[in-house]
Each structure stands twice: as C-alpha cells, then as structure tokens.
Amino acid sequence: MAGRKQFDIAAALDAAMIQFWRAGYADTSVDDLSRATGLNRSSIYSSLGDKDTLFLRCLERYSTRYGEKYDAALSCAADRPLAAARAFFDVTLERIADPGLPDGCLVAQTVMASPALSAGVAARAREAIGFQHTRLRAALKAGRLDDEAADSLATHLAAVNQSLAVMSRAGTSTEQLRAVVDVALGAVAQRVGARDRHAAAGPRPR
C-alpha cells in the first residue's frame, strides 16, 4: 500500500531505547541508532525525530513501562506496606537480572550525565527520578505512615533503588544487591512496627 510504513515503530523505539541504555546518550551516535534499529538516517529523522527527540521518546517509554510495574507492585501498600516495598524492589532486581537488558537504569544514568544533555532532556530525567519518590511516598501514606515518616522513608527507598542500578553496572552480584534490599526493608519493617505499636497503645489518658 502506497505510503505505508515498512517498519514497526514500537520495535524501533525499543531498539533505540536499548542502545541509549547500554551506551548512554553522549556515546550514542545517529549511526549507532541506525544500526540498532535497522533504519537509515533519513528514516530515523522522518519517523522518530532527531537525536534529542528520539531520546526523549525512549526515556518516556522506559519511564512509563517501569512506572506501571512499580505502581502495580505498590498497589497493596494500604494493607501490606512491607510486602509492597519488597515487590517494588523486585521490579528493579528482576530488570537487573534480565540478560536481555543492559545493566543499570536509563533514568539514573541520564541524570548522572546531565551536564552533557540539553536542558529539556536533563529536566525530563530529573522529573522521572522525582516520580519514584512521589509514588513511594503515596504508597507509604496509604500504608498509614504519617507525613514525615512517609517522606523520609520514600527518600531512603528511592535512593536505595537507584543505587542498585549503579551497583549492578559495577558488577555487584545479585546476592549482594538483595542484601542491600533486605537492609532497606528492615527500615520499612521498623517504621511499620512503630506505627502498629502506637496504634495499639491508643490515645494517652488525660
């Protein structure tokens, strides 16, 4: 059919995302993207955009894909906040363990490369990092932690989650990464236990 695209845009975006994820924005050329997607330069520009535009599309694709997984993992936080936190980290650990995916996190490595990025790309990466804290904070509040506890614990868990991505790139074993997660989950268990003890004690008599 005349004018019909002869390639799968979703597959091309996935291939470009993997290329950016593996090599980083600065070290990925349009020729690299051409080899990864199987498209020539003119097809990339006409259908996927210039390098900045394509990278933003890939970053959005990555953020949406894993954001949905994190949201699903945290959906039980109201009744089981500790189980939700464990499921949240499982999303990251399963991604790291997948041999078909690069190590690390596309969002985290993008934030670390901010000086080499355009202002728009750097801002979008920072926003994606912020979403992780926001979803964790909302989940912990749903688990009936107070504002201060939910905020500080969300900051801690988000930081640990990003550190897993960096550590995996440095060759840290799965067993060591799980040990890091267990320490973080201990902090969740402590806060949840404190909440439950406070609730059981009830209001102080006047």
Short mmCIF file of C-alpha atoms in Angstrom, two decimals:
data_model
loop_
_atom_site.label_atom_id
_atom_site.label_comp_id
_atom_site.label_asym_id
_atom_site.label_seq_id
_atom_site.Cartn_x
_atom_site.Cartn_y
_atom_site.Cartn_z
CA MET A 1 0.00 0.00 0.00
CA ALA A 2 1.39 3.36 -1.01
CA GLY A 3 2.68 5.42 1.91
CA ARG A 4 2.53 2.55 4.39
CA LYS A 5 5.48 2.46 6.81
CA GLN A 6 7.62 -0.61 6.28
CA PHE A 7 8.77 -0.98 9.86
CA ASP A 8 7.37 -1.35 13.34
CA ILE A 9 7.81 1.96 15.17
CA ALA A 10 7.36 0.32 18.59
CA ALA A 11 10.13 -2.17 17.84
CA ALA A 12 12.37 0.63 16.54
CA LEU A 13 11.79 2.65 19.71
CA ASP A 14 12.62 -0.36 21.85
CA ALA A 15 15.84 -0.94 19.91
CA ALA A 16 16.81 2.73 20.23
CA MET A 17 15.99 2.65 23.95
CA ILE A 18 18.29 -0.34 24.49
CA GLN A 19 21.06 1.42 22.55
CA PHE A 20 20.78 4.59 24.65
CA TRP A 21 20.51 2.49 27.81
CA ARG A 22 23.62 0.46 27.00
CA ALA A 23 25.89 3.26 25.77
CA GLY A 24 24.35 6.42 27.19
CA TYR A 25 23.14 9.49 25.36
CA ALA A 26 26.52 11.12 24.71
CA ASP A 27 28.17 7.95 23.40
CA THR A 28 25.30 7.03 21.09
CA SER A 29 25.54 8.43 17.56
CA VAL A 30 22.85 8.51 14.90
CA ASP A 31 24.87 5.83 13.09
CA ASP A 32 24.63 3.67 16.24
CA LEU A 33 20.89 4.20 16.26
CA SER A 34 20.73 3.31 12.59
CA ARG A 35 22.50 0.01 13.25
CA ALA A 36 20.35 -0.72 16.30
CA THR A 37 17.02 -0.02 14.61
CA GLY A 38 17.88 -1.16 11.10
CA LEU A 39 16.69 2.20 9.76
CA ASN A 40 18.69 4.61 7.67
CA ARG A 41 19.36 8.12 8.93
CA SER A 42 16.61 9.73 6.86
CA SER A 43 14.03 7.24 8.17
CA ILE A 44 15.11 7.91 11.75
CA TYR A 45 14.76 11.66 11.33
CA SER A 46 11.46 11.48 9.45
CA SER A 47 9.75 8.88 11.64
CA LEU A 48 11.44 9.02 15.05
CA GLY A 49 12.87 12.54 15.20
CA ASP A 50 16.32 13.98 15.79
CA LYS A 51 18.57 12.53 18.49
CA ASP A 52 17.13 14.66 21.32
CA THR A 53 13.55 13.95 20.30
CA LEU A 54 14.20 10.23 19.93
CA PHE A 55 15.95 10.09 23.28
CA LEU A 56 13.04 11.81 24.99
CA ARG A 57 10.65 9.31 23.39
CA CYS A 58 12.82 6.45 24.64
CA LEU A 59 13.06 7.96 28.13
CA GLU A 60 9.28 8.36 28.21
CA ARG A 61 8.83 4.77 27.03
CA TYR A 62 11.18 3.48 29.72
CA SER A 63 9.61 5.60 32.47
CA THR A 64 6.09 4.52 31.53
CA ARG A 65 6.97 0.83 31.24
CA TYR A 66 8.70 0.57 34.60
CA GLY A 67 6.47 3.15 36.26
CA GLU A 68 3.49 0.90 35.59
CA LYS A 69 5.36 -2.06 37.06
CA TYR A 70 6.28 -0.09 40.17
CA ASP A 71 2.69 1.14 40.58
CA ALA A 72 1.40 -2.45 40.34
CA ALA A 73 3.97 -3.59 42.91
CA LEU A 74 2.94 -0.85 45.35
CA SER A 75 -0.80 -1.39 44.89
CA CYS A 76 -1.05 -3.50 48.07
CA ALA A 77 0.62 -0.86 50.26
CA ALA A 78 -2.56 0.11 52.10
CA ASP A 79 -2.85 -3.37 53.65
CA ARG A 80 0.72 -4.69 53.36
CA PRO A 81 3.27 -1.89 53.16
CA LEU A 82 6.27 -4.17 53.76
CA ALA A 83 5.16 -6.59 51.03
CA ALA A 84 4.62 -3.63 48.71
CA ALA A 85 8.14 -2.33 49.34
CA ARG A 86 9.57 -5.79 48.67
CA ALA A 87 7.59 -6.06 45.42
CA PHE A 88 8.83 -2.60 44.43
CA PHE A 89 12.45 -3.69 44.76
CA ASP A 90 11.68 -6.97 43.00
CA VAL A 91 10.79 -4.98 39.88
CA THR A 92 14.29 -3.48 39.88
CA LEU A 93 16.05 -6.73 40.74
CA GLU A 94 14.20 -8.64 38.02
CA ARG A 95 15.13 -5.97 35.48
CA ILE A 96 18.77 -6.14 36.55
CA ALA A 97 18.75 -9.96 36.32
CA ASP A 98 17.25 -9.99 32.80
CA PRO A 99 20.13 -10.99 30.45
CA GLY A 100 18.35 -9.35 27.54
CA LEU A 101 18.57 -5.88 29.12
CA PRO A 102 21.57 -3.65 29.87
CA ASP A 103 22.66 -3.21 33.47
CA GLY A 104 21.68 -0.12 35.39
CA CYS A 105 18.77 2.26 34.91
CA LEU A 106 18.26 4.50 31.90
CA VAL A 107 16.80 7.28 34.05
CA ALA A 108 19.56 7.17 36.69
CA GLN A 109 22.40 7.17 34.18
CA THR A 110 20.72 10.01 32.29
CA VAL A 111 20.55 12.14 35.44
CA MET A 112 24.24 11.47 36.11
CA ALA A 113 25.06 12.59 32.55
CA SER A 114 23.07 15.85 32.88
CA PRO A 115 26.00 18.18 32.02
CA ALA A 116 26.20 16.59 28.56
CA LEU A 117 22.46 16.83 27.89
CA SER A 118 20.19 19.53 26.58
CA ALA A 119 18.22 21.39 29.24
CA GLY A 120 14.98 19.72 28.15
CA VAL A 121 16.35 16.18 28.34
CA ALA A 122 18.04 16.80 31.70
CA ALA A 123 14.84 18.27 33.14
CA ARG A 124 12.76 15.30 31.96
CA ALA A 125 15.21 12.86 33.54
CA ARG A 126 15.09 14.72 36.87
CA GLU A 127 11.30 14.67 36.69
CA ALA A 128 11.33 10.89 36.15
CA ILE A 129 13.54 10.44 39.22
CA GLY A 130 11.13 12.59 41.21
CA PHE A 131 8.18 10.41 40.21
CA GLN A 132 9.80 7.47 42.00
CA HIS A 133 9.85 9.36 45.30
CA THR A 134 6.28 10.56 44.71
CA ARG A 135 4.88 7.07 44.12
CA LEU A 136 6.74 5.63 47.12
CA ARG A 137 5.55 8.44 49.37
CA ALA A 138 1.94 7.94 48.25
CA ALA A 139 2.18 4.19 48.87
CA LEU A 140 3.64 4.64 52.34
CA LYS A 141 0.97 7.16 53.25
CA ALA A 142 -1.63 4.66 52.04
CA GLY A 143 0.03 2.26 54.49
CA ARG A 144 -0.89 4.75 57.23
CA LEU A 145 2.55 6.16 57.92
CA ASP A 146 2.50 9.81 58.92
CA ASP A 147 3.68 12.50 56.51
CA GLU A 148 7.16 12.84 57.98
CA ALA A 149 7.81 9.09 58.11
CA ALA A 150 6.41 8.53 54.62
CA ASP A 151 8.51 11.32 53.14
CA SER A 152 11.81 10.35 54.78
CA LEU A 153 11.32 6.65 54.09
CA ALA A 154 10.36 7.31 50.46
CA THR A 155 13.56 9.32 50.04
CA HIS A 156 15.57 6.46 51.51
CA LEU A 157 13.92 3.74 49.41
CA ALA A 158 14.22 5.75 46.19
CA ALA A 159 17.92 6.31 46.89
CA VAL A 160 18.49 2.62 47.56
CA ASN A 161 16.62 1.70 44.38
CA GLN A 162 18.81 3.97 42.26
CA SER A 163 21.94 2.67 43.98
CA LEU A 164 21.02 -0.87 42.92
CA ALA A 165 21.18 0.23 39.29
CA VAL A 166 24.58 1.86 39.75
CA MET A 167 25.95 -1.10 41.71
CA SER A 168 24.77 -3.57 39.08
CA ARG A 169 26.77 -1.69 36.46
CA ALA A 170 29.81 -2.03 38.71
CA GLY A 171 29.39 -5.82 38.75
CA THR A 172 27.80 -6.28 42.18
CA SER A 173 26.27 -9.74 42.47
CA THR A 174 22.56 -10.42 42.77
CA GLU A 175 23.11 -11.81 46.27
CA GLN A 176 24.81 -8.60 47.37
CA LEU A 177 22.07 -6.46 45.85
CA ARG A 178 19.43 -8.49 47.69
CA ALA A 179 21.35 -7.98 50.92
CA VAL A 180 21.17 -4.21 50.35
CA VAL A 181 17.42 -4.51 49.75
CA ASP A 182 16.98 -6.53 52.95
CA VAL A 183 18.54 -3.72 54.98
CA ALA A 184 16.18 -1.20 53.34
CA LEU A 185 13.20 -3.46 54.04
CA GLY A 186 14.31 -3.63 57.66
CA ALA A 187 13.84 0.14 57.84
CA VAL A 188 10.31 -0.26 56.46
CA ALA A 189 9.51 -3.01 58.95
CA GLN A 190 10.77 -0.84 61.81
CA ARG A 191 8.58 2.11 60.79
CA VAL A 192 5.53 -0.10 60.25
CA GLY A 193 6.13 -1.78 63.61
CA ALA A 194 6.37 1.60 65.32
CA ARG A 195 3.11 2.65 63.66
CA ASP A 196 1.35 -0.51 64.83
CA ARG A 197 2.67 -0.18 68.39
CA HIS A 198 1.47 3.40 68.52
CA ALA A 199 -1.96 2.43 67.21
CA ALA A 200 -2.25 -0.43 69.72
CA ALA A 201 -1.35 1.87 72.60
CA GLY A 202 -4.22 4.18 71.72
CA PRO A 203 -4.56 7.78 72.88
CA ARG A 204 -2.89 8.78 76.10
CA PRO A 205 -5.25 9.32 79.03
CA ARG A 206 -5.73 12.92 80.05
#
